[in-house]
Amino acid sequence: MTIAVDFDGTIVEHRYPEIGKELPFATETLKMLIKDRHRLILWSVREGKLLDDAVNWCRERGVEFYAVNRDYPEERGTENNNNFSRKLKVDMFIDDRNIGGLPDWGTIYRMISENKSYYDIMMERAGRASHDDTPKKKRWWQR
């Protein structure tokens, strides 16, 4: 899969424009995803030196992105491409602005590696095999 990953609030605590502390297991999980042959794209609002700082921070920890703020490394912006769009064409976004917030990195890895939804994993944790096993509400005539 091709996966876009946000930086501030996702890989590190949100301290923009500074770089916050790493969120637990973020870089380890990203390295595992790279090892599993996923293409990771750093997708950040950061630009210029602030973006370079984030890329270098990740690189120092062994996380090398396939591309940064673009679909592929060689992609050029609007100067040579009238059809350029900043919207990435990826299979998944990992971002702290998700509805419901950012799951922990262990859950994120399970969702990707086991092809499970967040709901499926939460049902497993609750002791149910799947959403089909949820207790059915009794109707008034069944009481």
Short mmCIF file of N, CA and C in Angstrom, two decimals:
data_model
loop_
_atom_site.label_atom_id
_atom_site.label_comp_id
_atom_site.label_asym_id
_atom_site.label_seq_id
_atom_site.Cartn_x
_atom_site.Cartn_y
_atom_site.Cartn_z
N MET A 1 0.83 -1.18 0.00
CA MET A 1 0.00 0.00 0.00
C MET A 1 0.88 1.25 0.00
N THR A 2 0.31 2.31 -0.48
CA THR A 2 0.94 3.62 -0.37
C THR A 2 0.21 4.36 0.74
N ILE A 3 0.97 4.82 1.73
CA ILE A 3 0.38 5.38 2.95
C ILE A 3 0.96 6.77 3.19
N ALA A 4 0.09 7.76 3.34
CA ALA A 4 0.51 9.11 3.69
C ALA A 4 0.49 9.24 5.22
N VAL A 5 1.58 9.81 5.76
CA VAL A 5 1.72 9.93 7.21
C VAL A 5 1.98 11.39 7.56
N ASP A 6 1.15 11.92 8.43
CA ASP A 6 1.35 13.28 8.94
C ASP A 6 2.51 13.26 9.93
N PHE A 7 3.06 14.43 10.22
CA PHE A 7 4.20 14.51 11.15
C PHE A 7 3.76 15.03 12.52
N ASP A 8 3.38 16.30 12.59
CA ASP A 8 3.04 16.92 13.88
C ASP A 8 1.73 16.36 14.43
N GLY A 9 1.81 15.81 15.65
CA GLY A 9 0.63 15.22 16.28
C GLY A 9 0.42 13.77 15.92
N THR A 10 1.22 13.26 14.98
CA THR A 10 1.08 11.87 14.52
C THR A 10 2.34 11.07 14.81
N ILE A 11 3.47 11.56 14.34
CA ILE A 11 4.75 10.91 14.62
C ILE A 11 5.35 11.50 15.90
N VAL A 12 5.17 12.79 16.06
CA VAL A 12 5.67 13.50 17.25
C VAL A 12 4.52 14.27 17.88
N GLU A 13 4.69 14.64 19.15
CA GLU A 13 3.70 15.48 19.82
C GLU A 13 3.60 16.80 19.06
N HIS A 14 2.44 17.40 19.09
CA HIS A 14 2.20 18.63 18.35
C HIS A 14 2.84 19.80 19.10
N ARG A 15 3.97 20.29 18.57
CA ARG A 15 4.68 21.44 19.15
C ARG A 15 5.11 22.41 18.04
N TYR A 16 4.44 22.34 16.89
CA TYR A 16 4.79 23.15 15.72
C TYR A 16 4.98 24.61 16.12
N PRO A 17 6.02 25.29 15.68
CA PRO A 17 6.99 24.92 14.64
C PRO A 17 8.15 24.08 15.16
N GLU A 18 8.26 23.90 16.50
CA GLU A 18 9.29 23.01 17.01
C GLU A 18 8.90 21.55 16.73
N ILE A 19 9.83 20.65 16.97
CA ILE A 19 9.54 19.22 16.84
C ILE A 19 9.32 18.67 18.24
N GLY A 20 8.14 18.13 18.46
CA GLY A 20 7.81 17.58 19.77
C GLY A 20 8.47 16.24 20.01
N LYS A 21 8.20 15.67 21.18
CA LYS A 21 8.73 14.34 21.51
C LYS A 21 8.03 13.29 20.65
N GLU A 22 8.77 12.24 20.33
CA GLU A 22 8.18 11.15 19.54
C GLU A 22 7.03 10.51 20.29
N LEU A 23 5.94 10.22 19.56
CA LEU A 23 4.86 9.45 20.14
C LEU A 23 5.33 8.00 20.29
N PRO A 24 4.90 7.32 21.35
CA PRO A 24 5.39 5.95 21.59
C PRO A 24 5.21 5.04 20.37
N PHE A 25 6.30 4.42 19.98
CA PHE A 25 6.38 3.40 18.92
C PHE A 25 6.15 3.93 17.51
N ALA A 26 6.10 5.24 17.33
CA ALA A 26 5.83 5.78 15.99
C ALA A 26 6.91 5.39 15.00
N THR A 27 8.18 5.71 15.27
CA THR A 27 9.21 5.41 14.27
C THR A 27 9.44 3.91 14.13
N GLU A 28 9.31 3.17 15.21
CA GLU A 28 9.47 1.71 15.11
C GLU A 28 8.39 1.12 14.21
N THR A 29 7.18 1.59 14.34
CA THR A 29 6.08 1.11 13.50
C THR A 29 6.30 1.50 12.05
N LEU A 30 6.72 2.74 11.81
CA LEU A 30 6.99 3.18 10.44
C LEU A 30 8.08 2.33 9.80
N LYS A 31 9.12 2.01 10.56
CA LYS A 31 10.19 1.15 10.02
C LYS A 31 9.66 -0.24 9.69
N MET A 32 8.75 -0.75 10.52
CA MET A 32 8.16 -2.06 10.24
C MET A 32 7.31 -2.01 8.97
N LEU A 33 6.57 -0.93 8.78
CA LEU A 33 5.76 -0.79 7.57
C LEU A 33 6.64 -0.71 6.33
N ILE A 34 7.75 0.00 6.42
CA ILE A 34 8.69 0.07 5.30
C ILE A 34 9.26 -1.32 5.02
N LYS A 35 9.63 -2.02 6.08
CA LYS A 35 10.16 -3.38 5.92
C LYS A 35 9.12 -4.31 5.28
N ASP A 36 7.84 -4.06 5.57
CA ASP A 36 6.75 -4.85 4.98
C ASP A 36 6.45 -4.41 3.55
N ARG A 37 7.27 -3.51 3.00
CA ARG A 37 7.23 -3.06 1.61
C ARG A 37 6.08 -2.09 1.29
N HIS A 38 5.62 -1.35 2.30
CA HIS A 38 4.66 -0.29 2.05
C HIS A 38 5.44 0.96 1.66
N ARG A 39 4.86 1.79 0.81
CA ARG A 39 5.46 3.07 0.44
C ARG A 39 4.89 4.14 1.35
N LEU A 40 5.76 4.78 2.11
CA LEU A 40 5.32 5.82 3.03
C LEU A 40 5.65 7.19 2.46
N ILE A 41 4.67 8.07 2.50
CA ILE A 41 4.84 9.44 2.06
C ILE A 41 4.64 10.35 3.27
N LEU A 42 5.62 11.20 3.55
CA LEU A 42 5.44 12.18 4.60
C LEU A 42 4.52 13.26 4.05
N TRP A 43 3.41 13.50 4.72
CA TRP A 43 2.39 14.44 4.26
C TRP A 43 2.19 15.46 5.37
N SER A 44 2.80 16.63 5.20
CA SER A 44 2.84 17.61 6.27
C SER A 44 2.54 19.00 5.76
N VAL A 45 2.03 19.85 6.65
CA VAL A 45 1.83 21.25 6.33
C VAL A 45 3.16 22.00 6.34
N ARG A 46 4.19 21.37 6.89
CA ARG A 46 5.51 22.00 6.96
C ARG A 46 6.06 22.24 5.56
N GLU A 47 6.80 23.34 5.44
CA GLU A 47 7.47 23.68 4.19
C GLU A 47 8.86 24.19 4.50
N GLY A 48 9.70 24.26 3.47
CA GLY A 48 11.03 24.84 3.61
C GLY A 48 11.88 24.18 4.68
N LYS A 49 12.53 25.00 5.50
CA LYS A 49 13.42 24.49 6.54
C LYS A 49 12.67 23.64 7.56
N LEU A 50 11.45 24.03 7.91
CA LEU A 50 10.68 23.26 8.88
C LEU A 50 10.39 21.85 8.36
N LEU A 51 10.13 21.72 7.07
CA LEU A 51 9.91 20.41 6.46
C LEU A 51 11.22 19.63 6.42
N ASP A 52 12.31 20.30 6.03
CA ASP A 52 13.63 19.64 6.03
C ASP A 52 13.98 19.11 7.41
N ASP A 53 13.67 19.90 8.45
CA ASP A 53 13.95 19.47 9.83
C ASP A 53 13.17 18.19 10.17
N ALA A 54 11.91 18.13 9.75
CA ALA A 54 11.09 16.94 10.03
C ALA A 54 11.62 15.72 9.28
N VAL A 55 11.98 15.90 8.00
CA VAL A 55 12.52 14.80 7.20
C VAL A 55 13.82 14.30 7.83
N ASN A 56 14.69 15.22 8.22
CA ASN A 56 15.96 14.83 8.83
C ASN A 56 15.76 14.17 10.19
N TRP A 57 14.80 14.64 10.96
CA TRP A 57 14.49 14.03 12.25
C TRP A 57 14.12 12.56 12.04
N CYS A 58 13.27 12.30 11.05
CA CYS A 58 12.85 10.92 10.75
C CYS A 58 14.03 10.10 10.24
N ARG A 59 14.80 10.67 9.34
CA ARG A 59 15.95 9.97 8.76
C ARG A 59 16.95 9.56 9.85
N GLU A 60 17.20 10.45 10.81
CA GLU A 60 18.11 10.14 11.92
C GLU A 60 17.63 8.95 12.74
N ARG A 61 16.36 8.66 12.68
CA ARG A 61 15.78 7.54 13.43
C ARG A 61 15.51 6.33 12.55
N GLY A 62 16.01 6.38 11.32
CA GLY A 62 15.92 5.23 10.43
C GLY A 62 14.67 5.17 9.57
N VAL A 63 13.91 6.26 9.50
CA VAL A 63 12.70 6.27 8.69
C VAL A 63 12.98 7.10 7.44
N GLU A 64 13.02 6.42 6.31
CA GLU A 64 13.27 7.06 5.02
C GLU A 64 11.98 6.98 4.21
N PHE A 65 11.41 8.12 3.89
CA PHE A 65 10.13 8.16 3.18
C PHE A 65 10.34 7.98 1.68
N TYR A 66 9.36 7.35 1.04
CA TYR A 66 9.35 7.18 -0.40
C TYR A 66 9.28 8.54 -1.09
N ALA A 67 8.44 9.43 -0.56
CA ALA A 67 8.30 10.79 -1.10
C ALA A 67 7.87 11.70 0.04
N VAL A 68 7.97 13.01 -0.20
CA VAL A 68 7.60 14.00 0.80
C VAL A 68 6.67 15.03 0.14
N ASN A 69 5.46 15.11 0.64
CA ASN A 69 4.44 16.05 0.15
C ASN A 69 4.19 15.94 -1.35
N ARG A 70 4.30 14.74 -1.88
CA ARG A 70 3.99 14.48 -3.30
C ARG A 70 3.76 12.99 -3.48
N ASP A 71 3.19 12.61 -4.62
CA ASP A 71 2.85 11.21 -4.88
C ASP A 71 4.07 10.33 -5.13
N TYR A 72 5.09 10.88 -5.74
CA TYR A 72 6.31 10.12 -6.02
C TYR A 72 7.49 11.09 -6.00
N PRO A 73 8.69 10.60 -5.77
CA PRO A 73 9.83 11.49 -5.55
C PRO A 73 10.11 12.47 -6.68
N GLU A 74 9.88 12.07 -7.92
CA GLU A 74 10.22 12.92 -9.08
C GLU A 74 9.13 13.91 -9.44
N GLU A 75 7.99 13.84 -8.79
CA GLU A 75 6.86 14.70 -9.14
C GLU A 75 7.24 16.17 -8.96
N ARG A 76 6.85 16.98 -9.91
CA ARG A 76 7.11 18.42 -9.85
C ARG A 76 5.81 19.15 -9.57
N GLY A 77 5.92 20.33 -9.01
CA GLY A 77 4.77 21.15 -8.70
C GLY A 77 4.18 21.80 -9.93
N THR A 78 3.48 22.88 -9.75
CA THR A 78 2.73 23.53 -10.82
C THR A 78 3.61 24.18 -11.88
N GLU A 79 4.90 24.40 -11.60
CA GLU A 79 5.75 25.08 -12.59
C GLU A 79 5.87 24.32 -13.90
N ASN A 80 5.82 23.00 -13.89
CA ASN A 80 5.95 22.21 -15.11
C ASN A 80 4.75 21.29 -15.36
N ASN A 81 3.73 21.41 -14.54
CA ASN A 81 2.64 20.45 -14.62
C ASN A 81 1.31 21.17 -14.38
N ASN A 82 0.57 21.42 -15.42
CA ASN A 82 -0.71 22.11 -15.28
C ASN A 82 -1.76 21.27 -14.56
N ASN A 83 -1.54 19.96 -14.44
CA ASN A 83 -2.49 19.06 -13.79
C ASN A 83 -2.07 18.70 -12.37
N PHE A 84 -1.06 19.38 -11.82
CA PHE A 84 -0.56 19.06 -10.48
C PHE A 84 -1.65 19.30 -9.44
N SER A 85 -1.77 18.36 -8.52
CA SER A 85 -2.71 18.48 -7.41
C SER A 85 -1.99 18.09 -6.13
N ARG A 86 -2.17 18.88 -5.06
CA ARG A 86 -1.54 18.52 -3.79
C ARG A 86 -2.28 17.35 -3.12
N LYS A 87 -3.42 16.96 -3.64
CA LYS A 87 -4.14 15.83 -3.06
C LYS A 87 -3.41 14.55 -3.47
N LEU A 88 -2.96 13.81 -2.49
CA LEU A 88 -2.22 12.58 -2.76
C LEU A 88 -3.15 11.47 -3.19
N LYS A 89 -2.61 10.59 -4.02
CA LYS A 89 -3.32 9.40 -4.46
C LYS A 89 -2.74 8.22 -3.68
N VAL A 90 -3.26 8.02 -2.47
CA VAL A 90 -2.74 6.99 -1.58
C VAL A 90 -3.87 6.06 -1.16
N ASP A 91 -3.48 4.93 -0.57
CA ASP A 91 -4.46 3.97 -0.08
C ASP A 91 -4.97 4.32 1.31
N MET A 92 -4.15 5.06 2.08
CA MET A 92 -4.50 5.33 3.46
C MET A 92 -3.76 6.57 3.95
N PHE A 93 -4.41 7.31 4.84
CA PHE A 93 -3.79 8.43 5.54
C PHE A 93 -3.70 8.08 7.02
N ILE A 94 -2.54 8.33 7.62
CA ILE A 94 -2.39 8.22 9.07
C ILE A 94 -2.20 9.64 9.58
N ASP A 95 -3.17 10.12 10.34
CA ASP A 95 -3.19 11.52 10.73
C ASP A 95 -3.92 11.68 12.06
N ASP A 96 -3.42 12.55 12.91
CA ASP A 96 -4.07 12.77 14.19
C ASP A 96 -5.41 13.49 14.06
N ARG A 97 -5.73 13.97 12.87
CA ARG A 97 -7.00 14.68 12.64
C ARG A 97 -8.08 13.73 12.14
N ASN A 98 -7.85 12.42 12.22
CA ASN A 98 -8.88 11.45 11.84
C ASN A 98 -10.11 11.62 12.72
N ILE A 99 -11.24 11.24 12.21
CA ILE A 99 -12.44 11.21 13.04
C ILE A 99 -12.18 10.19 14.14
N GLY A 100 -12.33 10.59 15.36
CA GLY A 100 -12.05 9.69 16.47
C GLY A 100 -10.63 9.79 16.97
N GLY A 101 -9.78 10.57 16.30
CA GLY A 101 -8.41 10.73 16.74
C GLY A 101 -7.48 9.66 16.21
N LEU A 102 -6.27 9.67 16.72
CA LEU A 102 -5.22 8.76 16.27
C LEU A 102 -5.17 7.54 17.17
N PRO A 103 -5.39 6.34 16.62
CA PRO A 103 -5.20 5.13 17.44
C PRO A 103 -3.73 5.00 17.83
N ASP A 104 -3.43 4.16 18.79
CA ASP A 104 -2.02 3.94 19.13
C ASP A 104 -1.33 3.24 17.95
N TRP A 105 -0.01 3.35 17.89
CA TRP A 105 0.74 2.84 16.73
C TRP A 105 0.68 1.32 16.62
N GLY A 106 0.49 0.60 17.72
CA GLY A 106 0.32 -0.85 17.64
C GLY A 106 -0.97 -1.21 16.93
N THR A 107 -2.03 -0.48 17.23
CA THR A 107 -3.31 -0.70 16.55
C THR A 107 -3.22 -0.35 15.08
N ILE A 108 -2.54 0.75 14.77
CA ILE A 108 -2.35 1.15 13.38
C ILE A 108 -1.63 0.03 12.61
N TYR A 109 -0.58 -0.52 13.20
CA TYR A 109 0.15 -1.59 12.52
C TYR A 109 -0.74 -2.80 12.29
N ARG A 110 -1.52 -3.18 13.29
CA ARG A 110 -2.42 -4.32 13.14
C ARG A 110 -3.45 -4.08 12.05
N MET A 111 -4.01 -2.88 12.00
CA MET A 111 -5.00 -2.56 10.98
C MET A 111 -4.42 -2.76 9.58
N ILE A 112 -3.18 -2.31 9.40
CA ILE A 112 -2.56 -2.41 8.08
C ILE A 112 -2.09 -3.83 7.80
N SER A 113 -1.35 -4.43 8.71
CA SER A 113 -0.75 -5.74 8.43
C SER A 113 -1.78 -6.87 8.40
N GLU A 114 -2.86 -6.74 9.17
CA GLU A 114 -3.89 -7.78 9.22
C GLU A 114 -5.12 -7.42 8.40
N ASN A 115 -5.09 -6.26 7.75
CA ASN A 115 -6.20 -5.78 6.93
C ASN A 115 -7.51 -5.80 7.72
N LYS A 116 -7.47 -5.19 8.90
CA LYS A 116 -8.64 -5.13 9.77
C LYS A 116 -9.05 -3.69 9.98
N SER A 117 -10.31 -3.50 10.26
CA SER A 117 -10.79 -2.16 10.58
C SER A 117 -10.54 -1.88 12.07
N TYR A 118 -10.59 -0.62 12.40
CA TYR A 118 -10.47 -0.23 13.80
C TYR A 118 -11.58 -0.88 14.61
N TYR A 119 -12.77 -0.93 14.04
CA TYR A 119 -13.92 -1.55 14.69
C TYR A 119 -13.65 -3.02 15.00
N ASP A 120 -13.10 -3.76 14.03
CA ASP A 120 -12.80 -5.18 14.24
C ASP A 120 -11.84 -5.38 15.41
N ILE A 121 -10.82 -4.55 15.47
CA ILE A 121 -9.83 -4.69 16.54
C ILE A 121 -10.45 -4.35 17.89
N MET A 122 -11.30 -3.34 17.92
CA MET A 122 -11.96 -2.98 19.18
C MET A 122 -12.91 -4.09 19.63
N MET A 123 -13.58 -4.75 18.69
CA MET A 123 -14.47 -5.87 19.04
C MET A 123 -13.65 -7.04 19.61
N GLU A 124 -12.48 -7.29 19.02
CA GLU A 124 -11.62 -8.35 19.56
C GLU A 124 -11.22 -8.04 20.99
N ARG A 125 -10.86 -6.79 21.24
CA ARG A 125 -10.46 -6.39 22.59
C ARG A 125 -11.61 -6.51 23.57
N ALA A 126 -12.83 -6.35 23.07
CA ALA A 126 -14.01 -6.47 23.93
C ALA A 126 -14.42 -7.93 24.11
N GLY A 127 -13.71 -8.84 23.45
CA GLY A 127 -14.01 -10.26 23.60
C GLY A 127 -15.00 -10.79 22.58
N ARG A 128 -15.26 -10.03 21.55
CA ARG A 128 -16.17 -10.48 20.49
C ARG A 128 -15.34 -10.73 19.24
N ALA A 129 -15.67 -11.79 18.52
CA ALA A 129 -14.91 -12.15 17.31
C ALA A 129 -15.11 -11.14 16.20
N SER A 130 -16.31 -10.62 16.03
CA SER A 130 -16.57 -9.65 14.97
C SER A 130 -17.85 -8.89 15.30
N HIS A 131 -18.19 -7.96 14.45
CA HIS A 131 -19.40 -7.19 14.67
C HIS A 131 -20.66 -8.04 14.54
N ASP A 132 -20.56 -9.22 13.92
CA ASP A 132 -21.72 -10.11 13.80
C ASP A 132 -22.11 -10.72 15.15
N ASP A 133 -21.17 -10.70 16.10
CA ASP A 133 -21.42 -11.29 17.41
C ASP A 133 -21.98 -10.30 18.42
N THR A 134 -22.26 -9.08 18.00
CA THR A 134 -22.77 -8.10 18.95
C THR A 134 -24.15 -8.52 19.42
N PRO A 135 -24.40 -8.33 20.69
CA PRO A 135 -25.72 -8.73 21.20
C PRO A 135 -26.82 -7.94 20.51
N LYS A 136 -27.88 -8.64 20.16
CA LYS A 136 -29.02 -8.00 19.51
C LYS A 136 -29.96 -7.46 20.58
N LYS A 137 -30.44 -6.26 20.33
CA LYS A 137 -31.40 -5.67 21.25
C LYS A 137 -32.74 -6.40 21.12
N LYS A 138 -33.31 -6.77 22.25
CA LYS A 138 -34.61 -7.45 22.23
C LYS A 138 -35.71 -6.43 21.94
N ARG A 139 -36.61 -6.83 21.10
CA ARG A 139 -37.76 -5.99 20.78
C ARG A 139 -38.77 -6.08 21.92
N TRP A 140 -39.67 -5.15 22.00
CA TRP A 140 -40.60 -5.09 23.11
C TRP A 140 -41.45 -6.35 23.20
N TRP A 141 -41.74 -7.00 22.05
CA TRP A 141 -42.58 -8.20 22.08
C TRP A 141 -41.79 -9.46 22.46
N GLN A 142 -40.45 -9.35 22.52
CA GLN A 142 -39.61 -10.50 22.86
C GLN A 142 -39.25 -10.52 24.34
N ARG A 143 -39.67 -9.55 25.08
CA ARG A 143 -39.29 -9.46 26.49
C ARG A 143 -40.10 -10.34 27.37
#
